[in-house]
Amino acid sequence: MIVLGIETSCDETAAAVVDSERCIRSNIVLSQLEEHRPYGGVVPEIAARAHVERIDGLIRQAMVAADLGFADLDGVAATAGPGLIGGVMVGLVTGKAIAAAIQKPLLAVNHLEGHALTARLTDDLAFPYLLLLVSGGHCQLLVIEGLGRYRRLGTTVDDAVGEAFDKVGKMLGLDYPGGPAIQRAAEQGNAKAIKLPRPMLGREGCDFSFSGLKTAVRRLLDKAPDLPAADVAASFQAAVGDVMVDRAANAIQMARRIHPGLAHLVIAGGVAANSHLRQRLDGLCRERGLDLVAPPPELCTDNGAMIAWAGVERLAAGLHDPLDAPARARWPLDPDAKSMPFAGRKA
Ligand code: KG4
Ligand code: ZN
């Protein structure tokens, strides 16, 4: 079974071809970093326009790289949400058009399901496992119990963690995006130099909050603008690390109450590239007898392969979607979970 996957929910235009043997035949991502850099965040209108301008050429490229024609496809998967609605509509409408033209099933994929199932594509992981999804738009802990069975244990009540990294980076005058820049700066800094709050630490459950931490950095810099950026970066990263470990520890406990044999914690999303956070989570996993699974960075950040793979899994389960499937700005994976707004990194 061969599926084309299309991803346009934020600031990456992406297309990939993946098959049911877990082979990624092609995987092409066009980043819009340069378009958004002057604004220090994603501007939804600019993102939507950039997707429109590139999507057809990109899909052609993905098909050529896979050495396939459209007639070889068994289905077309496109992200249908959650995300910036203009971009989601571009990718979904394109996917619908191709599916209609070649008369093959459409898979309207939840972007979060793409992230959630990636570890099955890369590591052939069996259900259930715990997922920490940390990106510019999301910060959630979920138990992935089976296809279509996702139990959200916790989420951010305000900003996504990547958004906090990006905003603190901006305050420090670092390069955009702030995440990688903070990691680099932190390597030269003293993580104990500055006292910062650890929101939610020690609290029951595993929700996150980052706006208080972000505001604390803002106040600090207002009072002492000459503080070494490296020390602020290192102290901020350490605070985020403490919070992550505390929340993930609670999630492991909660998940094991339901699945006593739980053996894997998967991390995904752009922030999963952070080596300090990986180290901290790896320590936690060792302590609790779990394996930390981290798909390669290019499959942790937004990409078309994860959407194509979610399409493969859905198609294999006999699922597909009608051609009038809606684009959704909000779409929680867990239907019981309260719908949270897409905490996008808008400028
Ligand atoms: O998953 P992603 O590529 O895109 C979406 O959010 O949709 O994640 C991007 C986020 C940005 O906020 C970026 O600053 C953050 O991931 N990020 C990092 C690192 N690399 C990327 N944050 C912390 N440390 C990093 N090394
Ligand atoms: Zn994502």
mmCIF file of C-alpha atoms and ligand atoms in Angstrom:
data_model
loop_
_atom_site.group_PDB
_atom_site.id
_atom_site.type_symbol
_atom_site.label_atom_id
_atom_site.label_comp_id
_atom_site.label_asym_id
_atom_site.label_seq_id
_atom_site.Cartn_x
_atom_site.Cartn_y
_atom_site.Cartn_z
ATOM 1 C CA MET A 1 0.000 0.000 0.000
ATOM 2 C CA ILE A 2 1.434 3.380 -1.063
ATOM 3 C CA VAL A 3 0.172 6.727 0.259
ATOM 4 C CA LEU A 4 1.005 10.354 -0.553
ATOM 5 C CA GLY A 5 1.033 12.617 2.526
ATOM 6 C CA ILE A 6 0.576 16.400 2.496
ATOM 7 C CA GLU A 7 1.304 18.691 5.468
ATOM 8 C CA THR A 8 0.560 22.449 5.540
ATOM 9 C CA SER A 9 -0.763 23.157 9.038
ATOM 10 C CA CYS A 10 1.937 25.586 10.189
ATOM 11 C CA ASP A 11 5.071 26.956 8.538
ATOM 12 C CA GLU A 12 6.369 23.898 6.697
ATOM 13 C CA THR A 13 5.050 22.908 3.282
ATOM 14 C CA ALA A 14 5.686 19.173 3.083
ATOM 15 C CA ALA A 15 4.914 16.164 0.902
ATOM 16 C CA ALA A 16 6.048 12.553 1.169
ATOM 17 C CA VAL A 17 5.335 9.091 -0.152
ATOM 18 C CA VAL A 18 5.338 6.203 2.340
ATOM 19 C CA ASP A 19 4.356 2.552 1.973
ATOM 20 C CA SER A 20 2.933 -0.061 4.318
ATOM 21 C CA GLU A 21 6.357 -1.760 4.567
ATOM 22 C CA ARG A 22 7.455 1.359 6.525
ATOM 23 C CA CYS A 23 9.580 2.569 3.645
ATOM 24 C CA ILE A 24 9.767 6.337 3.133
ATOM 25 C CA ARG A 25 9.937 6.559 -0.667
ATOM 26 C CA SER A 26 10.325 10.359 -0.578
ATOM 27 C CA ASN A 27 10.037 13.103 2.038
ATOM 28 C CA ILE A 28 10.398 16.754 1.094
ATOM 29 C CA VAL A 29 9.986 19.699 3.456
ATOM 30 C CA LEU A 30 10.107 23.368 2.494
ATOM 31 C CA SER A 31 10.567 25.586 5.516
ATOM 32 C CA GLN A 32 9.167 29.120 5.543
ATOM 33 C CA LEU A 33 11.654 30.255 8.165
ATOM 34 C CA GLU A 34 12.981 33.098 6.022
ATOM 35 C CA GLU A 35 9.511 34.507 5.285
ATOM 36 C CA HIS A 36 8.624 34.688 8.984
ATOM 37 C CA ARG A 37 12.019 35.635 10.401
ATOM 38 C CA PRO A 38 11.482 39.428 10.127
ATOM 39 C CA TYR A 39 8.393 39.085 12.359
ATOM 40 C CA GLY A 40 9.962 36.769 14.938
ATOM 41 C CA GLY A 41 7.031 34.333 14.627
ATOM 42 C CA VAL A 42 4.670 32.703 12.145
ATOM 43 C CA VAL A 43 2.350 35.140 10.352
ATOM 44 C CA PRO A 44 -0.721 33.076 9.323
ATOM 45 C CA GLU A 45 -1.473 35.014 6.107
ATOM 46 C CA ILE A 46 2.123 34.775 4.907
ATOM 47 C CA ALA A 47 2.138 31.050 5.724
ATOM 48 C CA ALA A 48 -1.069 30.364 3.770
ATOM 49 C CA ARG A 49 0.190 32.257 0.712
ATOM 50 C CA ALA A 50 3.557 30.488 0.774
ATOM 51 C CA HIS A 51 1.778 27.078 0.927
ATOM 52 C CA VAL A 52 -0.377 27.990 -2.115
ATOM 53 C CA GLU A 53 2.649 29.050 -4.111
ATOM 54 C CA ARG A 54 4.675 25.900 -3.431
ATOM 55 C CA ILE A 55 2.369 22.972 -2.839
ATOM 56 C CA ASP A 56 1.894 21.758 -6.430
ATOM 57 C CA GLY A 57 5.590 21.863 -7.322
ATOM 58 C CA LEU A 58 6.465 20.191 -4.053
ATOM 59 C CA ILE A 59 4.058 17.300 -4.607
ATOM 60 C CA ARG A 60 5.415 16.826 -8.115
ATOM 61 C CA GLN A 61 8.936 16.713 -6.623
ATOM 62 C CA ALA A 62 7.871 14.119 -4.016
ATOM 63 C CA MET A 63 6.316 11.898 -6.701
ATOM 64 C CA VAL A 64 9.400 12.168 -8.930
ATOM 65 C CA ALA A 65 11.725 11.404 -6.001
ATOM 66 C CA ALA A 66 9.610 8.323 -5.208
ATOM 67 C CA ASP A 67 9.737 7.385 -8.890
ATOM 68 C CA LEU A 68 5.974 6.880 -8.993
ATOM 69 C CA GLY A 69 2.971 8.148 -10.918
ATOM 70 C CA PHE A 70 -0.291 9.177 -9.253
ATOM 71 C CA ALA A 71 -1.903 5.967 -10.525
ATOM 72 C CA ASP A 72 0.498 3.987 -8.291
ATOM 73 C CA LEU A 73 -0.990 5.524 -5.131
ATOM 74 C CA ASP A 74 -3.510 3.683 -2.977
ATOM 75 C CA GLY A 75 -4.619 6.806 -1.136
ATOM 76 C CA VAL A 76 -3.974 10.488 -0.519
ATOM 77 C CA ALA A 77 -3.519 11.734 3.041
ATOM 78 C CA ALA A 78 -3.601 15.411 3.977
ATOM 79 C CA THR A 79 -3.539 17.209 7.306
ATOM 80 C CA ALA A 80 -7.076 18.403 8.054
ATOM 81 C CA GLY A 81 -6.179 20.131 11.344
ATOM 82 C CA PRO A 82 -5.455 21.334 13.941
ATOM 83 C CA GLY A 83 -3.421 24.293 12.759
ATOM 84 C CA LEU A 84 -3.526 27.664 11.054
ATOM 85 C CA ILE A 85 -6.730 27.336 9.066
ATOM 86 C CA GLY A 86 -5.580 29.044 5.849
ATOM 87 C CA GLY A 87 -2.664 26.643 5.492
ATOM 88 C CA VAL A 88 -4.699 23.577 6.458
ATOM 89 C CA MET A 89 -7.240 24.430 3.746
ATOM 90 C CA VAL A 90 -4.513 24.686 1.082
ATOM 91 C CA GLY A 91 -3.139 21.198 1.776
ATOM 92 C CA LEU A 92 -6.502 19.530 2.321
ATOM 93 C CA VAL A 93 -8.070 20.954 -0.855
ATOM 94 C CA THR A 94 -5.003 19.868 -2.831
ATOM 95 C CA GLY A 95 -5.244 16.354 -1.362
ATOM 96 C CA LYS A 96 -8.962 16.186 -2.168
ATOM 97 C CA ALA A 97 -8.337 17.265 -5.765
ATOM 98 C CA ILE A 98 -5.717 14.569 -6.309
ATOM 99 C CA ALA A 99 -7.859 11.899 -4.606
ATOM 100 C CA ALA A 100 -10.860 12.858 -6.752
ATOM 101 C CA ALA A 101 -8.807 12.914 -9.947
ATOM 102 C CA ILE A 102 -7.249 9.477 -9.409
ATOM 103 C CA GLN A 103 -10.366 8.071 -7.730
ATOM 104 C CA LYS A 104 -8.522 6.832 -4.666
ATOM 105 C CA PRO A 105 -9.494 7.276 -1.010
ATOM 106 C CA LEU A 106 -8.833 10.515 0.848
ATOM 107 C CA LEU A 107 -7.440 10.339 4.383
ATOM 108 C CA ALA A 108 -8.136 13.559 6.319
ATOM 109 C CA VAL A 109 -5.461 13.202 8.967
ATOM 110 C CA ASN A 110 -5.229 14.837 12.374
ATOM 111 C CA HIS A 111 -1.769 16.428 12.513
ATOM 112 C CA LEU A 112 -1.341 15.232 16.095
ATOM 113 C CA GLU A 113 -2.116 11.673 15.008
ATOM 114 C CA GLY A 114 0.755 12.036 12.531
ATOM 115 C CA HIS A 115 3.142 12.914 15.365
ATOM 116 C CA ALA A 116 1.598 10.224 17.578
ATOM 117 C CA LEU A 117 2.140 7.364 15.109
ATOM 118 C CA THR A 118 5.617 8.356 13.827
ATOM 119 C CA ALA A 119 7.376 6.025 16.279
ATOM 120 C CA ARG A 120 5.570 3.101 14.615
ATOM 121 C CA LEU A 121 6.977 4.172 11.251
ATOM 122 C CA THR A 122 10.533 4.673 12.540
ATOM 123 C CA ASP A 123 10.774 2.090 15.327
ATOM 124 C CA ASP A 124 7.896 -0.310 14.622
ATOM 125 C CA LEU A 125 6.695 0.381 18.165
ATOM 126 C CA ALA A 126 3.739 -1.613 19.492
ATOM 127 C CA PHE A 127 0.805 0.020 21.304
ATOM 128 C CA PRO A 128 0.502 1.293 24.015
ATOM 129 C CA TYR A 129 3.160 3.940 24.600
ATOM 130 C CA LEU A 130 3.394 7.351 26.201
ATOM 131 C CA LEU A 131 3.965 10.370 23.958
ATOM 132 C CA LEU A 132 5.372 13.748 24.933
ATOM 133 C CA LEU A 133 4.599 16.095 22.058
ATOM 134 C CA VAL A 134 6.550 19.325 22.376
ATOM 135 C CA SER A 135 6.553 21.779 19.497
ATOM 136 C CA GLY A 136 5.917 25.408 18.636
ATOM 137 C CA GLY A 137 2.191 24.738 18.523
ATOM 138 C CA HIS A 138 1.655 21.929 21.037
ATOM 139 C CA CYS A 139 2.669 20.658 24.446
ATOM 140 C CA GLN A 140 0.840 17.492 25.433
ATOM 141 C CA LEU A 141 1.250 14.131 27.134
ATOM 142 C CA LEU A 142 -0.812 11.345 25.575
ATOM 143 C CA VAL A 143 -1.169 7.604 25.909
ATOM 144 C CA ILE A 144 -1.247 6.128 22.419
ATOM 145 C CA GLU A 145 -3.360 3.022 23.006
ATOM 146 C CA GLY A 146 -4.197 2.021 19.442
ATOM 147 C CA LEU A 147 -5.146 3.516 16.115
ATOM 148 C CA GLY A 148 -7.736 6.186 16.883
ATOM 149 C CA ARG A 149 -7.381 5.542 20.615
ATOM 150 C CA TYR A 150 -5.529 8.443 22.156
ATOM 151 C CA ARG A 151 -5.866 9.393 25.804
ATOM 152 C CA ARG A 152 -4.677 12.889 26.586
ATOM 153 C CA LEU A 153 -3.280 13.048 30.115
ATOM 154 C CA GLY A 154 -2.154 16.662 30.097
ATOM 155 C CA THR A 155 -1.672 19.724 27.946
ATOM 156 C CA THR A 156 -0.544 23.314 28.260
ATOM 157 C CA VAL A 157 -3.057 25.705 29.751
ATOM 158 C CA ASP A 158 -1.430 28.650 27.950
ATOM 159 C CA ASP A 159 1.660 28.695 25.696
ATOM 160 C CA ALA A 160 3.252 25.774 23.885
ATOM 161 C CA VAL A 161 6.786 25.078 25.069
ATOM 162 C CA GLY A 162 8.397 25.901 21.702
ATOM 163 C CA GLU A 163 6.528 29.186 21.709
ATOM 164 C CA ALA A 164 8.067 29.973 25.116
ATOM 165 C CA PHE A 165 11.540 29.132 23.750
ATOM 166 C CA ASP A 166 10.911 31.388 20.742
ATOM 167 C CA LYS A 167 9.628 34.315 22.813
ATOM 168 C CA VAL A 168 12.461 34.126 25.335
ATOM 169 C CA GLY A 169 14.913 33.917 22.424
ATOM 170 C CA LYS A 170 13.398 37.083 21.008
ATOM 171 C CA MET A 171 13.688 38.859 24.395
ATOM 172 C CA LEU A 172 17.356 37.923 24.508
ATOM 173 C CA GLY A 173 17.922 39.207 20.984
ATOM 174 C CA LEU A 174 18.906 35.724 19.778
ATOM 175 C CA ASP A 175 18.395 34.285 16.302
ATOM 176 C CA TYR A 176 14.932 33.111 15.176
ATOM 177 C CA PRO A 177 13.724 30.493 15.938
ATOM 178 C CA GLY A 178 14.631 30.842 19.588
ATOM 179 C CA GLY A 179 14.745 27.131 20.517
ATOM 180 C CA PRO A 180 18.000 26.121 18.839
ATOM 181 C CA ALA A 181 19.510 29.554 19.637
ATOM 182 C CA ILE A 182 18.723 29.162 23.349
ATOM 183 C CA GLN A 183 20.252 25.694 23.374
ATOM 184 C CA ARG A 184 23.447 27.057 21.790
ATOM 185 C CA ALA A 185 23.618 30.062 24.147
ATOM 186 C CA ALA A 186 22.914 27.868 27.175
ATOM 187 C CA GLU A 187 26.021 25.783 26.483
ATOM 188 C CA GLN A 188 28.132 28.798 27.525
ATOM 189 C CA GLY A 189 25.941 29.777 30.488
ATOM 190 C CA ASN A 190 25.441 28.923 34.133
ATOM 191 C CA ALA A 191 22.064 27.268 34.708
ATOM 192 C CA LYS A 192 22.162 28.162 38.402
ATOM 193 C CA ALA A 193 22.916 31.858 37.832
ATOM 194 C CA ILE A 194 19.310 33.030 37.817
ATOM 195 C CA LYS A 195 16.335 31.883 39.841
ATOM 196 C CA LEU A 196 13.280 31.308 37.697
ATOM 197 C CA PRO A 197 9.857 29.873 38.558
ATOM 198 C CA ARG A 198 8.923 26.269 37.673
ATOM 199 C CA PRO A 199 5.198 26.560 36.841
ATOM 200 C CA MET A 200 3.093 23.479 37.762
ATOM 201 C CA LEU A 201 6.032 21.709 39.431
ATOM 202 C CA GLY A 202 4.801 19.409 42.178
ATOM 203 C CA ARG A 203 1.177 19.778 41.162
ATOM 204 C CA GLU A 204 -1.134 16.851 40.603
ATOM 205 C CA GLY A 205 -1.767 15.734 37.017
ATOM 206 C CA CYS A 206 0.440 16.606 34.094
ATOM 207 C CA ASP A 207 -0.720 19.880 32.617
ATOM 208 C CA PHE A 208 1.859 22.488 31.642
ATOM 209 C CA SER A 209 2.014 26.263 31.882
ATOM 210 C CA PHE A 210 4.725 28.460 30.431
ATOM 211 C CA SER A 211 3.381 31.998 30.366
ATOM 212 C CA GLY A 212 4.474 32.719 33.974
ATOM 213 C CA LEU A 213 8.011 31.574 33.217
ATOM 214 C CA LYS A 214 8.091 33.718 30.085
ATOM 215 C CA THR A 215 6.825 36.757 32.036
ATOM 216 C CA ALA A 216 9.418 36.154 34.766
ATOM 217 C CA VAL A 217 12.183 36.345 32.144
ATOM 218 C CA ARG A 218 10.639 39.526 30.698
ATOM 219 C CA ARG A 219 10.504 41.206 34.162
ATOM 220 C CA LEU A 220 14.033 40.135 34.928
ATOM 221 C CA LEU A 221 15.360 41.613 31.692
ATOM 222 C CA ASP A 222 13.385 44.826 32.227
ATOM 223 C CA LYS A 223 15.133 45.251 35.569
ATOM 224 C CA ALA A 224 18.563 43.988 34.544
ATOM 225 C CA PRO A 225 18.964 44.270 30.757
ATOM 226 C CA ASP A 226 22.696 43.553 30.941
ATOM 227 C CA LEU A 227 22.379 40.041 32.347
ATOM 228 C CA PRO A 228 24.476 37.644 30.269
ATOM 229 C CA ALA A 229 22.160 36.068 27.681
ATOM 230 C CA ALA A 230 23.940 32.717 28.119
ATOM 231 C CA ASP A 231 23.054 32.589 31.840
ATOM 232 C CA VAL A 232 19.428 33.532 31.199
ATOM 233 C CA ALA A 233 19.219 30.917 28.418
ATOM 234 C CA ALA A 234 20.761 28.191 30.590
ATOM 235 C CA SER A 235 18.557 29.045 33.575
ATOM 236 C CA PHE A 236 15.432 29.102 31.388
ATOM 237 C CA GLN A 237 16.293 25.756 29.793
ATOM 238 C CA ALA A 238 16.921 24.218 33.206
ATOM 239 C CA ALA A 239 13.535 25.470 34.449
ATOM 240 C CA VAL A 240 11.802 23.940 31.420
ATOM 241 C CA GLY A 241 13.728 20.696 32.004
ATOM 242 C CA ASP A 242 12.597 20.489 35.635
ATOM 243 C CA VAL A 243 8.986 21.061 34.637
ATOM 244 C CA MET A 244 9.134 18.491 31.809
ATOM 245 C CA VAL A 245 10.583 15.794 34.054
ATOM 246 C CA ASP A 246 8.045 16.488 36.808
ATOM 247 C CA ARG A 247 5.074 16.396 34.396
ATOM 248 C CA ALA A 248 6.360 13.346 32.525
ATOM 249 C CA ALA A 249 6.927 11.498 35.827
ATOM 250 C CA ASN A 250 3.295 12.070 36.773
ATOM 251 C CA ALA A 251 2.190 10.979 33.308
ATOM 252 C CA ILE A 252 4.156 7.710 33.606
ATOM 253 C CA GLN A 253 2.421 7.019 36.896
ATOM 254 C CA MET A 254 -1.019 7.827 35.467
ATOM 255 C CA ALA A 255 -0.412 5.781 32.313
ATOM 256 C CA ARG A 256 0.836 2.770 34.296
ATOM 257 C CA ARG A 257 -2.347 2.723 36.293
ATOM 258 C CA ILE A 258 -4.125 1.959 33.011
ATOM 259 C CA HIS A 259 -1.339 0.005 31.297
ATOM 260 C CA PRO A 260 0.935 -1.591 33.921
ATOM 261 C CA GLY A 261 3.282 -2.952 31.237
ATOM 262 C CA LEU A 262 3.967 0.450 29.670
ATOM 263 C CA ALA A 263 7.583 0.370 28.444
ATOM 264 C CA HIS A 264 8.184 3.345 26.134
ATOM 265 C CA LEU A 265 8.158 7.129 26.277
ATOM 266 C CA VAL A 266 8.246 8.699 22.811
ATOM 267 C CA ILE A 267 9.211 12.331 22.301
ATOM 268 C CA ALA A 268 8.181 14.264 19.201
ATOM 269 C CA GLY A 269 7.928 17.844 17.963
ATOM 270 C CA GLY A 270 10.653 20.411 17.289
ATOM 271 C CA VAL A 271 11.529 20.896 20.962
ATOM 272 C CA ALA A 272 12.384 17.172 21.164
ATOM 273 C CA ALA A 273 15.582 18.178 19.345
ATOM 274 C CA ASN A 274 16.800 19.886 22.544
ATOM 275 C CA SER A 275 19.696 17.853 23.916
ATOM 276 C CA HIS A 276 19.313 19.077 27.515
ATOM 277 C CA LEU A 277 15.653 18.034 27.595
ATOM 278 C CA ARG A 278 16.516 14.680 26.000
ATOM 279 C CA GLN A 279 19.134 14.084 28.652
ATOM 280 C CA ARG A 280 16.744 14.926 31.458
ATOM 281 C CA LEU A 281 13.994 12.712 30.042
ATOM 282 C CA ASP A 282 16.440 9.910 29.414
ATOM 283 C CA GLY A 283 17.415 10.083 33.098
ATOM 284 C CA LEU A 284 13.778 9.898 34.130
ATOM 285 C CA CYS A 285 13.129 6.906 31.851
ATOM 286 C CA ARG A 286 16.105 4.992 33.252
ATOM 287 C CA GLU A 287 14.893 5.655 36.756
ATOM 288 C CA ARG A 288 11.381 4.403 35.921
ATOM 289 C CA GLY A 289 12.391 1.447 33.743
ATOM 290 C CA LEU A 290 11.191 2.822 30.418
ATOM 291 C CA ASP A 291 12.950 3.231 27.072
ATOM 292 C CA LEU A 292 13.071 6.714 25.618
ATOM 293 C CA VAL A 293 12.265 6.633 21.907
ATOM 294 C CA ALA A 294 13.205 9.698 19.873
ATOM 295 C CA PRO A 295 12.563 9.519 16.133
ATOM 296 C CA PRO A 296 15.234 11.281 14.032
ATOM 297 C CA PRO A 297 14.899 15.089 14.224
ATOM 298 C CA GLU A 298 13.606 15.438 10.653
ATOM 299 C CA LEU A 299 10.687 13.149 11.544
ATOM 300 C CA CYS A 300 10.126 14.847 14.932
ATOM 301 C CA THR A 301 9.445 18.223 13.311
ATOM 302 C CA ASP A 302 6.557 18.720 10.907
ATOM 303 C CA ASN A 303 6.806 16.591 7.769
ATOM 304 C CA GLY A 304 4.727 14.810 5.161
ATOM 305 C CA ALA A 305 5.947 11.288 5.985
ATOM 306 C CA MET A 306 4.120 11.256 9.315
ATOM 307 C CA ILE A 307 0.880 12.257 7.560
ATOM 308 C CA ALA A 308 1.383 9.632 4.847
ATOM 309 C CA TRP A 309 2.082 6.983 7.523
ATOM 310 C CA ALA A 310 -1.052 7.915 9.504
ATOM 311 C CA GLY A 311 -2.848 7.530 6.162
ATOM 312 C CA VAL A 312 -1.312 4.062 5.657
ATOM 313 C CA GLU A 313 -2.431 2.965 9.124
ATOM 314 C CA ARG A 314 -5.956 4.312 8.627
ATOM 315 C CA LEU A 315 -6.286 2.808 5.179
ATOM 316 C CA ALA A 316 -5.044 -0.570 6.461
ATOM 317 C CA ALA A 317 -7.786 -0.391 9.099
ATOM 318 C CA GLY A 318 -10.391 0.166 6.372
ATOM 319 C CA LEU A 319 -10.865 3.844 7.168
ATOM 320 C CA HIS A 320 -11.126 6.784 4.788
ATOM 321 C CA ASP A 321 -12.857 10.151 4.622
ATOM 322 C CA PRO A 322 -15.441 11.815 2.384
ATOM 323 C CA LEU A 323 -14.360 14.531 -0.050
ATOM 324 C CA ASP A 324 -16.243 17.132 1.998
ATOM 325 C CA ALA A 325 -14.160 16.438 5.138
ATOM 326 C CA PRO A 326 -13.751 19.825 6.860
ATOM 327 C CA ALA A 327 -10.524 21.694 7.627
ATOM 328 C CA ARG A 328 -10.364 22.330 11.369
ATOM 329 C CA ALA A 329 -8.375 24.931 13.299
ATOM 330 C CA ARG A 330 -9.058 22.975 16.516
ATOM 331 C CA TRP A 331 -9.222 19.218 16.645
ATOM 332 C CA PRO A 332 -8.217 17.464 19.873
ATOM 333 C CA LEU A 333 -6.995 13.885 19.435
ATOM 334 C CA ASP A 334 -8.863 12.779 22.498
ATOM 335 C CA PRO A 335 -12.577 13.486 22.016
ATOM 336 C CA ASP A 336 -13.030 13.649 25.797
ATOM 337 C CA ALA A 337 -10.361 16.322 26.133
ATOM 338 C CA LYS A 338 -11.385 19.945 26.296
ATOM 339 C CA SER A 339 -10.663 21.617 22.952
ATOM 340 C CA MET A 340 -7.692 23.896 23.380
ATOM 341 C CA PRO A 341 -6.868 26.591 20.843
ATOM 342 C CA PHE A 342 -3.934 25.897 18.556
ATOM 343 C CA ALA A 343 -1.215 27.618 20.554
ATOM 344 C CA GLY A 344 0.512 28.643 17.327
ATOM 345 C CA ARG A 345 3.685 30.677 17.292
ATOM 346 C CA LYS A 346 1.955 33.663 15.809
ATOM 347 C CA ALA A 347 4.046 36.803 15.620
HETATM 348 O O1 KG4 B 1 7.614 20.799 15.356
HETATM 349 P P1 KG4 B 1 8.163 22.084 14.877
HETATM 350 O O2 KG4 B 1 9.210 22.079 13.819
HETATM 351 O O3 KG4 B 1 7.044 22.992 14.278
HETATM 352 C C1 KG4 B 1 5.830 23.303 14.861
HETATM 353 O O4 KG4 B 1 5.796 23.846 15.965
HETATM 354 O O5 KG4 B 1 4.825 23.052 14.190
HETATM 355 O O6 KG4 B 1 8.709 22.862 16.172
HETATM 356 C C2 KG4 B 1 9.311 24.099 16.082
HETATM 357 C C3 KG4 B 1 9.638 24.542 17.485
HETATM 358 C C4 KG4 B 1 10.098 25.990 17.553
HETATM 359 O O7 KG4 B 1 9.420 26.606 18.610
HETATM 360 C C5 KG4 B 1 11.588 25.862 17.843
HETATM 361 O O8 KG4 B 1 12.117 26.960 18.562
HETATM 362 C C6 KG4 B 1 11.626 24.597 18.644
HETATM 363 O O9 KG4 B 1 10.698 23.743 18.015
HETATM 364 N N1 KG4 B 1 12.954 23.984 18.648
HETATM 365 C C7 KG4 B 1 13.713 23.853 19.760
HETATM 366 C C8 KG4 B 1 14.947 23.276 19.352
HETATM 367 N N2 KG4 B 1 14.871 23.063 18.002
HETATM 368 C C9 KG4 B 1 13.651 23.506 17.597
HETATM 369 N N3 KG4 B 1 13.465 24.176 21.035
HETATM 370 C C10 KG4 B 1 14.436 23.934 21.939
HETATM 371 N N4 KG4 B 1 15.636 23.400 21.634
HETATM 372 C C11 KG4 B 1 15.942 23.054 20.367
HETATM 373 N N5 KG4 B 1 17.124 22.516 20.075
HETATM 374 ZN ZN ZN B 2 3.618 19.483 14.466
#
